[in-house]
Structures are given as structure tokens and as C-alpha cells.
XYZ file of C-alpha atoms in Angstrom:
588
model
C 150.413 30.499 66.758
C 151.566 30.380 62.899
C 151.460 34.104 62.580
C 153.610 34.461 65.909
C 156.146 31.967 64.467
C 156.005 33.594 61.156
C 156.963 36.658 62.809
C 159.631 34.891 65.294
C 163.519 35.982 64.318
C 164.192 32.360 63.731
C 167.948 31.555 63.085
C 169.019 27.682 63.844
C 166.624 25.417 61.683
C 167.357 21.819 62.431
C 165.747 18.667 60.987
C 165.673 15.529 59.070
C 162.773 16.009 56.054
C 161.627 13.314 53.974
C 163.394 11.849 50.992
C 160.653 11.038 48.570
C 160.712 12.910 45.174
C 156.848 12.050 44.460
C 154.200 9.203 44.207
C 155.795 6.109 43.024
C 152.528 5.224 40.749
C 150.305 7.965 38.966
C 147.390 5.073 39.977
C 147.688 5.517 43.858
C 146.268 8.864 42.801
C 148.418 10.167 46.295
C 150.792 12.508 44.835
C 152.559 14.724 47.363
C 151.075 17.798 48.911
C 152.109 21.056 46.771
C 153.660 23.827 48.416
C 152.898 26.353 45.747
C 155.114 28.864 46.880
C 158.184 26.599 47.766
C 157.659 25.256 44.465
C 157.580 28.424 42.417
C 161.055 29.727 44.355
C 162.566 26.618 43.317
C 161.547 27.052 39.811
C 162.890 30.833 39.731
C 166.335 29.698 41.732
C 167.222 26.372 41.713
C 165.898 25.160 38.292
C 166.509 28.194 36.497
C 170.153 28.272 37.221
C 170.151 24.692 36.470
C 171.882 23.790 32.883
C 170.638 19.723 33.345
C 168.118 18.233 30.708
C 165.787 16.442 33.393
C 165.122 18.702 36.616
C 162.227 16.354 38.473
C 164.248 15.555 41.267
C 164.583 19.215 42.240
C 161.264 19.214 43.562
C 162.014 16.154 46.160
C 160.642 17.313 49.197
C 164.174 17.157 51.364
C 164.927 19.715 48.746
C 161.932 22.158 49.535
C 163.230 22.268 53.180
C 166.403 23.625 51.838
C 165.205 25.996 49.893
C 162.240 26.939 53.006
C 164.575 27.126 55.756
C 167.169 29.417 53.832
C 164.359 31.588 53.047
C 163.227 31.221 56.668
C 166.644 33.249 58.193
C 165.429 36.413 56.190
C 168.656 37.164 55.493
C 169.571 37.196 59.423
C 172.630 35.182 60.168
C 171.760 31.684 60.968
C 172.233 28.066 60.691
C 170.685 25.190 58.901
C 171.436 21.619 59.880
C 169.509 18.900 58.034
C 170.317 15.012 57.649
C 169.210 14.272 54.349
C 169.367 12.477 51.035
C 172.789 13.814 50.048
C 172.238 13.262 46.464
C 172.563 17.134 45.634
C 176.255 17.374 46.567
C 177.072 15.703 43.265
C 173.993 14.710 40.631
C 173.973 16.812 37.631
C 170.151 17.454 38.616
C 171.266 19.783 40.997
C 173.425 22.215 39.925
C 171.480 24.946 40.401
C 170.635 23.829 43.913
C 174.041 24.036 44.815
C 174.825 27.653 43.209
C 172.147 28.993 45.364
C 173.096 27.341 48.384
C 176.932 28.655 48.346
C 175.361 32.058 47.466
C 172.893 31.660 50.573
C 175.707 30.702 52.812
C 179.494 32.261 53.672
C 180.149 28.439 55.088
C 178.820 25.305 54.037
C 179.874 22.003 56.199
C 178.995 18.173 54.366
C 180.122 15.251 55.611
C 178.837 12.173 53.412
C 177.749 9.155 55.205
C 177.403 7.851 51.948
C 175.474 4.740 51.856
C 174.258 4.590 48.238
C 173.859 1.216 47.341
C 172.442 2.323 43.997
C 175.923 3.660 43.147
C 177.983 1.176 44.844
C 175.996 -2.905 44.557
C 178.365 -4.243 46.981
C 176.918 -1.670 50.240
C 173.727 -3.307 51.624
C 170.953 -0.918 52.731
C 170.514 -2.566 55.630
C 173.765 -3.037 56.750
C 176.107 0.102 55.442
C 173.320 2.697 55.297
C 172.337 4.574 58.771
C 168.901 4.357 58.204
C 168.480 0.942 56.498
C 167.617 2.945 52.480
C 169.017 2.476 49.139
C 169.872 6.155 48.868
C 173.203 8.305 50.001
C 172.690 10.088 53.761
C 175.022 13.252 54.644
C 174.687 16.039 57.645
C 175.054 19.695 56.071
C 175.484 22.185 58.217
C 175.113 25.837 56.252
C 175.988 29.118 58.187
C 175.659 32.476 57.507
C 177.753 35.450 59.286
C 178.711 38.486 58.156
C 181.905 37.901 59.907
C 182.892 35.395 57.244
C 185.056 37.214 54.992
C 184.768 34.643 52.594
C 182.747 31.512 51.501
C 183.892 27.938 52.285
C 182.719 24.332 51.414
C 184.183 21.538 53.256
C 183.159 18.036 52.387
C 184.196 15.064 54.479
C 183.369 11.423 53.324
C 183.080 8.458 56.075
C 185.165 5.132 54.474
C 183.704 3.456 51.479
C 182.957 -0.062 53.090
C 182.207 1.568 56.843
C 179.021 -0.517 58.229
C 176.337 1.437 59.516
C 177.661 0.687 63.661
C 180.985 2.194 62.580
C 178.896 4.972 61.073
C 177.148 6.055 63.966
C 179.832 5.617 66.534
C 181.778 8.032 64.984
C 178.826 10.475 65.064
C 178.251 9.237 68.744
C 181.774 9.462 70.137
C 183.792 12.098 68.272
C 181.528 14.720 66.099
C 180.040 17.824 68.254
C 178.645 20.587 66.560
C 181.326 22.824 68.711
C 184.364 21.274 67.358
C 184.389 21.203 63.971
C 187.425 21.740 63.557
C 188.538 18.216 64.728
C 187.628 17.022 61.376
C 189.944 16.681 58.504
C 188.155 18.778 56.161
C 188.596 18.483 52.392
C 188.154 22.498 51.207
C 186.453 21.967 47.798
C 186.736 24.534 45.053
C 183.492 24.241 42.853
C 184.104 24.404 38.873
C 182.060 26.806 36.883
C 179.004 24.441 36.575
C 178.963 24.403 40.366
C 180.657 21.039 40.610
C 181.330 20.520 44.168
C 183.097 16.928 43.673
C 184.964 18.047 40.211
C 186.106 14.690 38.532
C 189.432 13.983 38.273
C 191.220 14.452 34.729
C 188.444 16.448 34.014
C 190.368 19.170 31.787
C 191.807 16.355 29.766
C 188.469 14.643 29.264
C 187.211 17.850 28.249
C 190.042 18.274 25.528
C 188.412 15.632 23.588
C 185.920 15.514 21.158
C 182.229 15.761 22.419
C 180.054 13.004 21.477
C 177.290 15.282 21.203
C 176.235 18.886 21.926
C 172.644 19.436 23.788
C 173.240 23.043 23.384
C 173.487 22.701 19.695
C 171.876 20.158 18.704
C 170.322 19.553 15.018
C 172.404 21.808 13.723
C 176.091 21.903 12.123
C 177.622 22.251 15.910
C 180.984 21.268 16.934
C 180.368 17.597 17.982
C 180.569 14.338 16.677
C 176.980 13.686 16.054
C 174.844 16.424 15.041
C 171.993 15.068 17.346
C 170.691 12.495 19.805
C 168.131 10.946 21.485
C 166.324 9.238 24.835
C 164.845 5.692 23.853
C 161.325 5.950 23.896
C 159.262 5.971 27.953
C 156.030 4.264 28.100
C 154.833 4.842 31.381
C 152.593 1.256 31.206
C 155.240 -1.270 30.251
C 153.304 -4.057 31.259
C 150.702 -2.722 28.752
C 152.298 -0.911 25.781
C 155.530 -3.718 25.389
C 154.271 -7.872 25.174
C 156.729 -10.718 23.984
C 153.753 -11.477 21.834
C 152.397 -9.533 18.975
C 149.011 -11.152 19.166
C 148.682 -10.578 23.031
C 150.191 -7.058 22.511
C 147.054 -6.315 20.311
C 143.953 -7.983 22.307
C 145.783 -5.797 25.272
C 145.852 -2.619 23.179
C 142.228 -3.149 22.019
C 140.725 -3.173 25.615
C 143.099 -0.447 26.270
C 142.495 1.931 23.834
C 138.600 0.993 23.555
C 138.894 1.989 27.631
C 140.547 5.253 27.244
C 138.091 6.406 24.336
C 135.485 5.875 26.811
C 137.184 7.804 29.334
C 137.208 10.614 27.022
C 133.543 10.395 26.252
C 132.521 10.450 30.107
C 134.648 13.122 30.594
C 132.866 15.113 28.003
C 129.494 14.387 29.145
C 130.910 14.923 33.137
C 131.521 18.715 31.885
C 135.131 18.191 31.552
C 135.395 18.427 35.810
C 138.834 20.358 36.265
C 139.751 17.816 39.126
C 141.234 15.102 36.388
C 142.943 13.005 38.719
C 139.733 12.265 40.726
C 137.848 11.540 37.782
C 139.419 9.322 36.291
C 138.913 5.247 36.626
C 142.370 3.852 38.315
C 141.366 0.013 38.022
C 140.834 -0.040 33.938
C 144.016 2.391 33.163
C 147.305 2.174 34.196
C 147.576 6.697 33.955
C 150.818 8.971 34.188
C 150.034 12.738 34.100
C 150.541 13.061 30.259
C 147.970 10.343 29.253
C 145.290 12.477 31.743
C 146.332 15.853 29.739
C 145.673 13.947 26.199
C 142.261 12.344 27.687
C 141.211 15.717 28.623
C 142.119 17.414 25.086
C 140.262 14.901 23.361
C 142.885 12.950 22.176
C 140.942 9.543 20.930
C 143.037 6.962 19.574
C 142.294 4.748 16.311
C 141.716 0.962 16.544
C 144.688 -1.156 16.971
C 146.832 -2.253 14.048
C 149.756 -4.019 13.627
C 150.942 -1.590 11.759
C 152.265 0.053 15.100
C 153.775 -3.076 16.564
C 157.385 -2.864 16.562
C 160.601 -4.537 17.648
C 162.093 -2.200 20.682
C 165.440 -3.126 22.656
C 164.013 -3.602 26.172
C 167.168 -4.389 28.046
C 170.360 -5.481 26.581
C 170.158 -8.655 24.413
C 166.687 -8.738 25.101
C 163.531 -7.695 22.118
C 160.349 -7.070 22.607
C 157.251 -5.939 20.658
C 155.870 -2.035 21.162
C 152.541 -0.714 20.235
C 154.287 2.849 18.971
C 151.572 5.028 18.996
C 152.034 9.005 19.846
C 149.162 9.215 21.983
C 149.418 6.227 24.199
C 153.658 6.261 24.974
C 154.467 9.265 27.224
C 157.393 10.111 24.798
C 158.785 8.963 21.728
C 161.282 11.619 21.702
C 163.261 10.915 18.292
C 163.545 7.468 17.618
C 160.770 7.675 15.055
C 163.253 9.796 13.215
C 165.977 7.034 13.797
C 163.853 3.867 13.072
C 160.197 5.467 11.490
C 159.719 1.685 9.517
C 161.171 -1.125 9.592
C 163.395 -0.021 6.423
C 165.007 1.659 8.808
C 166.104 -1.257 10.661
C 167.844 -2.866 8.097
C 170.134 0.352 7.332
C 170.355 2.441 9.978
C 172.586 1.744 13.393
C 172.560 3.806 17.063
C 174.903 3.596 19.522
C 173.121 3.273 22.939
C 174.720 4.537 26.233
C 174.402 5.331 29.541
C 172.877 9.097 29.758
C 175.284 11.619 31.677
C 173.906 11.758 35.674
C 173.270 8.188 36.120
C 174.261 6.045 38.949
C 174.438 3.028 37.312
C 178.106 1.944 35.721
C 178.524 3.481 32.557
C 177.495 0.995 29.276
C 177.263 0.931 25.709
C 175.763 -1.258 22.704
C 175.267 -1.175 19.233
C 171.252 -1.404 18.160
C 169.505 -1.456 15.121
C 166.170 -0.899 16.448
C 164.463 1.306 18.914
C 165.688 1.599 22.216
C 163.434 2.078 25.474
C 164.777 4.539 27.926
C 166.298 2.286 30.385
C 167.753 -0.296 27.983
C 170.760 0.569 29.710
C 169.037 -0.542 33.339
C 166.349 0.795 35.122
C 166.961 4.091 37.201
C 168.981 5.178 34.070
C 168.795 6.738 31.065
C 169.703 5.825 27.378
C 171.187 8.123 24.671
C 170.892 6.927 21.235
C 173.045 8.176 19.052
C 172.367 6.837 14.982
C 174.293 6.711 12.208
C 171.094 8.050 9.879
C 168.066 10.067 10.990
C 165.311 10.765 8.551
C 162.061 12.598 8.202
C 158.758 11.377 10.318
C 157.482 9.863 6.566
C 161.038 7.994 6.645
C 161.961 10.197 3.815
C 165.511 12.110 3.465
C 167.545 9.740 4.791
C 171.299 11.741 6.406
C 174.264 11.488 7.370
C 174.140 12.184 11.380
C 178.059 12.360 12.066
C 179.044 15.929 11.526
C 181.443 17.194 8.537
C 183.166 19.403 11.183
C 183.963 15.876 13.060
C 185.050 14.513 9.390
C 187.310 17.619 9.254
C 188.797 17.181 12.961
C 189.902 13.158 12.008
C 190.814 13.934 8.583
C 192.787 16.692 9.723
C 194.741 15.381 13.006
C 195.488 11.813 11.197
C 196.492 13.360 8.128
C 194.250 10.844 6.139
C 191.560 12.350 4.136
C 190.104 8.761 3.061
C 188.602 8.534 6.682
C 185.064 8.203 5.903
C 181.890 8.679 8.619
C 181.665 4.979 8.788
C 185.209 4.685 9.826
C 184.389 7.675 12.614
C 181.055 5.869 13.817
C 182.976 2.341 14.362
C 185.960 4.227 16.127
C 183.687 6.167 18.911
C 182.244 2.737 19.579
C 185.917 1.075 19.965
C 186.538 3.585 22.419
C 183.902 3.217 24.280
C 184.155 -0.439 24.802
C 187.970 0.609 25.754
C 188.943 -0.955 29.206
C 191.473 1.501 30.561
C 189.322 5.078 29.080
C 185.889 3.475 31.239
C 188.502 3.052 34.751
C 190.422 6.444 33.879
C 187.130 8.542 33.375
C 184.487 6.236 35.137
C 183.657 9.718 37.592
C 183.616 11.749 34.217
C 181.288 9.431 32.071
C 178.704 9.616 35.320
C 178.455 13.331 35.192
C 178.703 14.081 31.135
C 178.586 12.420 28.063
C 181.634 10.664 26.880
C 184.374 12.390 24.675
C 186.096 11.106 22.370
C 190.301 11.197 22.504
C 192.546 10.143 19.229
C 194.589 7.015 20.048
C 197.714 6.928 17.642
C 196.195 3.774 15.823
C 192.617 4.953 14.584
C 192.398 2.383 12.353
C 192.618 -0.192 14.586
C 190.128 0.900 17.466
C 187.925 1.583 13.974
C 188.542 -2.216 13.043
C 187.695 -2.936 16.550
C 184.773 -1.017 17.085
C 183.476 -2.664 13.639
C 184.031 -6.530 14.822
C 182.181 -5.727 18.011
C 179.341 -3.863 15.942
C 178.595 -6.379 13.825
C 178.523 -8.697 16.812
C 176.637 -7.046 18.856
C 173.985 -6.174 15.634
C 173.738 -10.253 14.762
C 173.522 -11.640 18.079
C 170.582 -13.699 17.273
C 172.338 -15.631 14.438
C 175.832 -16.192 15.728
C 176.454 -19.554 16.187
C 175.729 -20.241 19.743
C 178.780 -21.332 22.808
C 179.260 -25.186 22.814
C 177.111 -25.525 26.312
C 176.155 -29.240 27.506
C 172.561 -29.910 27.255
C 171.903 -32.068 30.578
C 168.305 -33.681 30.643
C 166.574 -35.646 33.227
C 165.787 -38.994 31.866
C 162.209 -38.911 34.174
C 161.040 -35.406 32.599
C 159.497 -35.106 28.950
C 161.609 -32.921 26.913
C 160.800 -29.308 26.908
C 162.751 -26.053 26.149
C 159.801 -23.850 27.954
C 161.044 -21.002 30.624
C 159.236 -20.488 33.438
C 162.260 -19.090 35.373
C 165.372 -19.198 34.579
C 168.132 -20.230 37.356
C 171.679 -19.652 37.736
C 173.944 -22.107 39.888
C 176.076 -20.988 42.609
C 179.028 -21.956 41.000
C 178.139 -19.725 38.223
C 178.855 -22.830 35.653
C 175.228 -23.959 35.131
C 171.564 -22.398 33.979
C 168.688 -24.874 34.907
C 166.137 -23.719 31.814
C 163.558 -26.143 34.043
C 162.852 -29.253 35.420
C 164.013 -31.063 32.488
C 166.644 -29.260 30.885
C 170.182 -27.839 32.275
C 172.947 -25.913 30.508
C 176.893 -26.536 32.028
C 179.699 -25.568 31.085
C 179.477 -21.559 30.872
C 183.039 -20.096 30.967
C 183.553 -18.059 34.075
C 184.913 -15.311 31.405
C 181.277 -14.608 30.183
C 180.218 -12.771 33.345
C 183.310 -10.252 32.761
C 181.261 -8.567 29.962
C 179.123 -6.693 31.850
C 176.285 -3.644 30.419
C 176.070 -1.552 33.462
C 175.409 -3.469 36.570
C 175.103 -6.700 35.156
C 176.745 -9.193 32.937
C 175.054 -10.050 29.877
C 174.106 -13.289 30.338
C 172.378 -11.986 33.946
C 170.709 -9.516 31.980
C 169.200 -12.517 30.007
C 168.420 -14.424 33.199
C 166.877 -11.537 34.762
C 164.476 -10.868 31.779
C 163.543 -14.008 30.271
C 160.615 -15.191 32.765
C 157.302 -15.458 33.120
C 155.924 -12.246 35.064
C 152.907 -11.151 35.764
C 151.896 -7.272 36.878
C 150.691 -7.255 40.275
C 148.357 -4.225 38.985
C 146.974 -5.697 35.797
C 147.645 -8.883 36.067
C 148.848 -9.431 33.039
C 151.120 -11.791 31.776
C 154.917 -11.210 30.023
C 155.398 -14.773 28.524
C 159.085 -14.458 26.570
C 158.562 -18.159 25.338
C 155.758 -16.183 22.820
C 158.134 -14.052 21.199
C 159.216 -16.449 18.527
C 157.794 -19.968 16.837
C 161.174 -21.481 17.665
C 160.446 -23.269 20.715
C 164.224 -23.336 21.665
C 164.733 -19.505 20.544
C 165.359 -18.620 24.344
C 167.837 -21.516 25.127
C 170.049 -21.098 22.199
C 170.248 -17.205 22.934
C 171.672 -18.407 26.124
C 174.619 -19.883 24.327
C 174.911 -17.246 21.476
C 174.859 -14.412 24.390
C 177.677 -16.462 26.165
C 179.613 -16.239 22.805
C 178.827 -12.709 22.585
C 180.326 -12.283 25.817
C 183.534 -14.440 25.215
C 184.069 -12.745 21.589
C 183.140 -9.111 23.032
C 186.340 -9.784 25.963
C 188.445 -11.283 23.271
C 188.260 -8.141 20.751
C 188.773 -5.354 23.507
C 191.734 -6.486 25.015
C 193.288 -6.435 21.168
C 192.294 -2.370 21.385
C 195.533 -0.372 21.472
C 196.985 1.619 24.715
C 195.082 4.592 25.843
């Protein structure tokens, strides 16, 4: 039966393949069936024509039935009509993807149900999505004929705020296959990176001045900064980061004294080439890079608090890291950012949302390491410092570029522009209201540019009074809040949970203790999808890892007991002082 369908002249493939990109935990030890061949013509088409930094999501499996069933016509005319995770027709991730597809194809037919509730927070999954997900749904429908003369994408998007009943009736009642044509196609022109949805004002976004050039990077190259970085991906959060550094050590101790011994019964197993069966699930929280290291021999020293650190977590919100090389899936280069804590005291990054995210597009000022989703989960964080050093700390540098020196110097016809001047100017900008609305679409797809406002000074002067806030947050003096206690409770500043009224005016800290009066103006500085008090709210509670069960306790972090409730005022005054300095920034 296999060989006769192998061998059937097969030309209308229809179907509706699975979404998932892979396991969602390297401990359910249930990673997705390989398709070694699939795999391997993605990797020589798709990937290789792909000019993104991360390609994972190439490999989802909707995206292996793309690649199958075009490879399935033979090169016979045919047709391909799949209902899928749609999140190829514009994520950077897929470029290559869709080069190969308008190469397989002479007409390519999407119409975008849309649905992404990642992209959009105000869609509901359940009741704007068709099938109830949190990801993007579209119908493409690819043909090949050699009596095409040319090649055509149309693209057709349903209404923003449709609900999923409106959706489907207008499948039900006016799409047929047949009539096509009753559509009001948009005919899309791809750009030369095999944009499909090319961004508005794109060729005067790119006439500014790149922030920073992958291609080029670490050398003298034609950007702003001469290089940049990820924040640093654990892979065992609940592990590697603690509030505490005392309970960040006894966890690193039965952690590391664990793995050693996993080493040692590998060894006297025979080094078995089947790692991901061997290896104990219930004493390890694994990813796929930990397993390679365990089966090099990779041991790891006793703990020290010489490797605990303070890391960014989220915005506004420290923890403590055990930074070892062996133990964090990547470090990329923020040990040449912040290799000591000398560093911290000198040295400055600007963190912000990495180019192909679906989150809203952030920025802030650090002077410590950054974790790869400080910027919010599901997205990425690009550092970019004012210094980077050697791994020793040694040979400290200048990481703005002379040739961006030059390029200010030059067009403001000021040569006592310095690189501080430059640094505090890109971060004005990108705090500026009207350049996020204007190129929102173009910050989601690349990293930002940088244009020259006629005042440089002042966005400089800008950038520099939100710095400097942003840097100090923990020793501003904190928003006038009322402090409302119950007269029945004994008086506590613990945090359990923290709770936000409805009315958005109040926190309740717990049962004894309640903060009013928070301007409604502090929620309008938002990082991402949240504001930054929210972020606060969100990440200052008591959690404990379903897994593990261990313990994040934020009240351990420092030995003032009311450290947590007076960042909730000094974050509110962040947020009213942040508003207050970027509306002062001049026109676009």
C-alpha cells in the first residue's frame, strides 16, 4: 500500500497538520518524531536561504507538510491546500520558507484568519480564534501550472476584531474553492528578503542609521554599536535564578552534586548513545545542551558565591544568577558586558525588544545582566552596552563606533558630540512616542534605526534624564501612596501575592496592608505588553515550580522588610517621571 501510493501521480494534497514546533519540556523526554529526510530538505532549502539569527521554528511540524507535500507533486502541476499556523506569511524565521514556496508555486492564495492573540492581547483564543489557540490560522492554497505565465501572491486578511462565528460564516456562506475570484485580493509584491507583508515606510526607516549590524559585527562596521548581545537563557529558571543568595546556593549544591553523578554513571553505563533515556528526569531539570556537556564530561566545581550575580529578570525586577558556563544554556556576551561586578558600576546596555518578536516593541536602560526575555517571555532581548571588555574584565572599550561618531559629528556640524552624547540620544529616540506608532510594523521585523531629529541635543538631554532614572530606580524617592492598614491585623509588609483593584487605584500588599492612590497615568508607561507597575505585580509573589517544587520567595531578596512595598511607589514614580520626560522630546 505505501509503495503503491508512493508511486501514485498525486496532485491535490489537502490537510490541516499540527502546529507544535517541539516538546514543550526537555523532561517529558517526548520530543517529536524525526522525519530525517523532511528535516534535512528543510535544512538545504528553507534554512539555508534563510538570513534570520534563530531558525527553530522552521522545523514546526505544519512546516514539514509544506515542504513534504510540495515535494510530493514531483514537479507535476498540482495543488496544496493546508489550514495552518499562518505564522510563516510574515515572521522573520521564515524567510527562506517563503522564497521556496513562491519558487515552488506560479500562484500562491492566503487568506489570514488571523487570530493571534499573542500579537494582538485584546483577541481572546477562545472567542476570535477558529479553533479556540493563541496562535494566527490562515488557508493557503499553492498551485502550480505551466499555464501560469507568471507568479502571483494574493493575501486577504478577515477584520481585525471579527469573532470566530463571523469567521466561519464567511468561510461557510461565501468562499468556494471555484470562485476565487469573488475575493478582493490584495496582489503582494515581496521585497528582496522575501517580505510578503513589506512594512510600511520601510525605505525611510531603512535610511536611518542601524543600531547594529549582525552581518558585521565586532568589527569597525557601519552601525552604531560595533556589537550586541542576547541576555543570558538558562533553561532551569526555577533552579539557576533565586531571590535569595543563600537558597540560590543550597539549590546549586544539590544540583551540581546531582549532575556530577550523572556524569559518573554515565561513564560506568559505557557512555549508552541513547542520552535522553538515560538520563534521571526527576533530580534534573535537562535541555539538550546540559545532556551534550554531561556526556563530554563536563563536571562542574562546588558552588561559590563567587558566581552569584545580580541579573535583570523582567523589567524593574532583580534577581540573583548562579553564572556558571556549564550549567546556563548560553551566556552569549554579557560576560563581556558585565564579567564582575566592576562592571556594574561603569558600564550601561540598552535592552530591547529583539527584531521578530510579537510582543510590542520595549526598551530600558540596565546596568547589569539581562536574561533573554527581560523584555517578556516569548521574546527576545538585545543588549546593546556602552563598554565591553575582555572575559578577565580587562581592556575595557568604547562599543559605539567612530564611523557613528563621524556620521553625528558630520550631519550636525558639531564635532564636540562625544559617544556619551550618541548613547543617551539612541535611547531618547527610542522612548519617542510618535517613531514607536510610525514604525511599530518595522521595529517587529528589524532592529530599530536611528533618524536625526533637528534638536540632538535635546532628545540627548532626554534620553540622559530617563537613563539615569531608569539606572537608580531603587533609590528614587518613592510616589506619595496612602498606606491603609487594618486596625485587626498585626503590621506586616510580607507579599504573598500581590493584588490590583479593579479600579486600578489600589494594590492590597496583604491582609493588613493596602496602597491607594496610584495615578491612573502610571499604567501609560508600559515595557512591552505590560505597564510597569503590572510587571511588578506580576513578578513579586510567592511561586513555587510545579516540577521541583521549589520556592521563588521575592520577600528574601533584601534585609529591608519593606524593600518590595516601597518599590511599588518608586516604580509608580518611575512611571509618572518616564511619561513626563517623553512628551518634552521634540517632533519626529
Amino acid at each position: 500500500r505505501v509503495e503503491r501510493q508512493r508511486k501514485a501521480p498525486i496532485t491535490v494534497i489537502i490537510g490541516n497538520p499540527p502546529y507544535n514546533v517541539g516538546q514543550v519540556n526537555e523532561n517529558d523526554n517526548n520530543k517529536n518524531r524525526t522525519y530525517g529526510v523532511i528535516e534535512e530538505k528543510i535544512k538545504s532549502t528553507y534554512v539555508k536561504s534563510s538570513k534570520a539569527g534563530r531558525k527553530a521554528q522552521v522545523y514546526d511540524a505544519y512546516v514539514k507538510f509544506f515542504r513534504w507535500a510540495s515535494d510530493r507533486l514531483q514537479g507535476r502541476d498540482g495543488v496544496i491546500c493546508y489550514v495552518s499556523n499562518n505564522s510563516f506569511v510574515d515572521q522573520i524565521a521564515f524567510d527562506g520558507m517563503r522564497k521556496h514556496l513562491l519558487q515552488d508555486f506560479t500562484q500562491i492564495y492566503h487568506l489570514d484568519l488571523h487570530g493571534n492573540v499573542r500579537q494582538n492581547p485584546k483577541l481572546s483564543g477562545t472567542t476570535h480564534n477558529v479553533f479556540g489557540i493563541q496562535v494566527g490560522v490562515g488557508i493557503t492554497i499553492a498551485i502550480r501550472s505551466q499555464k501560469h505565465t507568471h507568479h502571483q501572491l494574493l493575501y486577504y486578511r478577515v477584520p481585525e476584531m471579527w469573532r470566530k462565528e463571523e469567521k466561519l460564516g464567511f468561510l461557510s456562506n461565501q468562499i468556494k474553492l471555484s470562485c476565487l475570484n469573488e475575493i478582493t485580493w490584495r496582489m503582494l509584491t515581496p521585497d528582496q528578503r522575501f517580505t510578503w507583508l513589506v512594512e510600511e515606510n520601510k525605505t525611510e526607516f531603512f535610511s536611518f542609521l542601524p543600531i547594529g549590524d549582525k552581518d558585521t559585527k565586532g568589527t569597525e562596521n557601519k552601525a552604531i554599536f560595533s556589537t550586541y548581545s542576547l541576555g543570558i537563557s538558562t533553561n532551569r529558571d526555577s533552579t539557576i535564578y533565586d531571590f535569595s543568595a543563600d537558597a540560590l546556593i543550597e539549590k546549586m549544591m544539590r544540583f551540581i552534586e546531582e549532575y556530577n553523578i550523572e556524569i559518573d554513571r554515565y561513564k560506568r553505563a559505557g557512555k549508552p548513545r541513547n542520552i535522553d533515556n538515560f538520563v534521571r528526569y526527576d533530580r534534573i531539570k535537562w535541555d539538550g545542551t546540559l545532556k551534550t556537556r554531561m556526556s563530554e564530561g563536563k563536571y562542574v566545581e562546588n558552588s561559590s558565591f563567587a558566581n552569584v550575580r545580580v541579573v535583570i529578570y523582567r523589567p524593574f525586577t532583580k534577581q540573583l544568577v548562579y553564572l556558571d558556563k556549564i550549567l546556563i544554556n548560553s551566556i552569549y556576551l554579557q560576560n563581556y558586558f558585565f564579567g564582575s561586578t566592576n562592571q556594574e558600576n561603569e558600564n550601561f546596555s540598552i535592552v530591547l525588544t529583539g527584531s521578530g518578536s510579537e510582543k510590542p516593541f520595549m526598551t530600558l536602560m540596565l546596568k547589569n545582566i539581562a536574561d533573554l526575555h527581560t523584555v517578556g517571555a516569548g521574546a527576545a532581548s538585545q543588549c546593546f552596552p556602552f563598554y565591553t571588555y575582555d572575559k578577565d574584565g580587562s581592556n575595557r572599550r568604547e562599543n559605539i563606533t567612530d564611523w557613528a561618531l563621524k556620521q553625528f559629528q558630520d550631519h550636525y556640524r558639531d564635532s564636540t558630540i562625544t559617544k556619551w552624547d550618541i548613547f543617551y540620544y539612541v535611547y531618547g529616540i527610542l522612548h519617542h512616542p510618535a517613531y514607536r506608532e510610525k514604525y511599530a510594523d518595522n521595529l517587529k521585523r528589524d532592529l530599530p534605526r536611528i533618524p536625526y531629529l533637528a534638536d540632538f541635543r535635546s532628545v540627548s538631554a532626554i534620553g540622559s534624564q530617563l537613563a539615569q532614572l531608569h539606572l537608580n530606580y531603587e533609590s528614587i524617592p518613592p510616589y506619595s501612596l496612602e498606606y491603609v492598614w487594618k486596625p485587626d491585623r498585626p503590621v506586616s509588609y510580607r507579599v504573598e501575592r500581590l493584588r490590583l483593584s479593579k479600579d486600578r487605584d489600589a494594590i492590597t500588599v496583604n491582609d493588613s496592608l493596602t496602597l491607594r492612590g496610584i495615578p491612573s497615568a502610571a499604567f501609560d508607561y508600559r515595557l512591552g505588553n505590560r505597564s510597569a507597575l503590572e510587571w511588578i505585580i506580576y513578578q513579586y509573589q510567592v511561586k513555587k515550580d510545579d516540577r521541583s517544587g521549589i520556592v521563588s520567595d521575592p520577600n528574601q531578596y533584601s534585609d529591608d522588610p519593606q524593600y518590595i512595598v516601597k518599590l511599588i511607589g518608586r516604580v509608580t514614580q518611575v512611571s509618572v517621571d518616564t511619561l513626563r520626560l517623553i512628551t518634552q522630546l521634540p517632533e519626529l
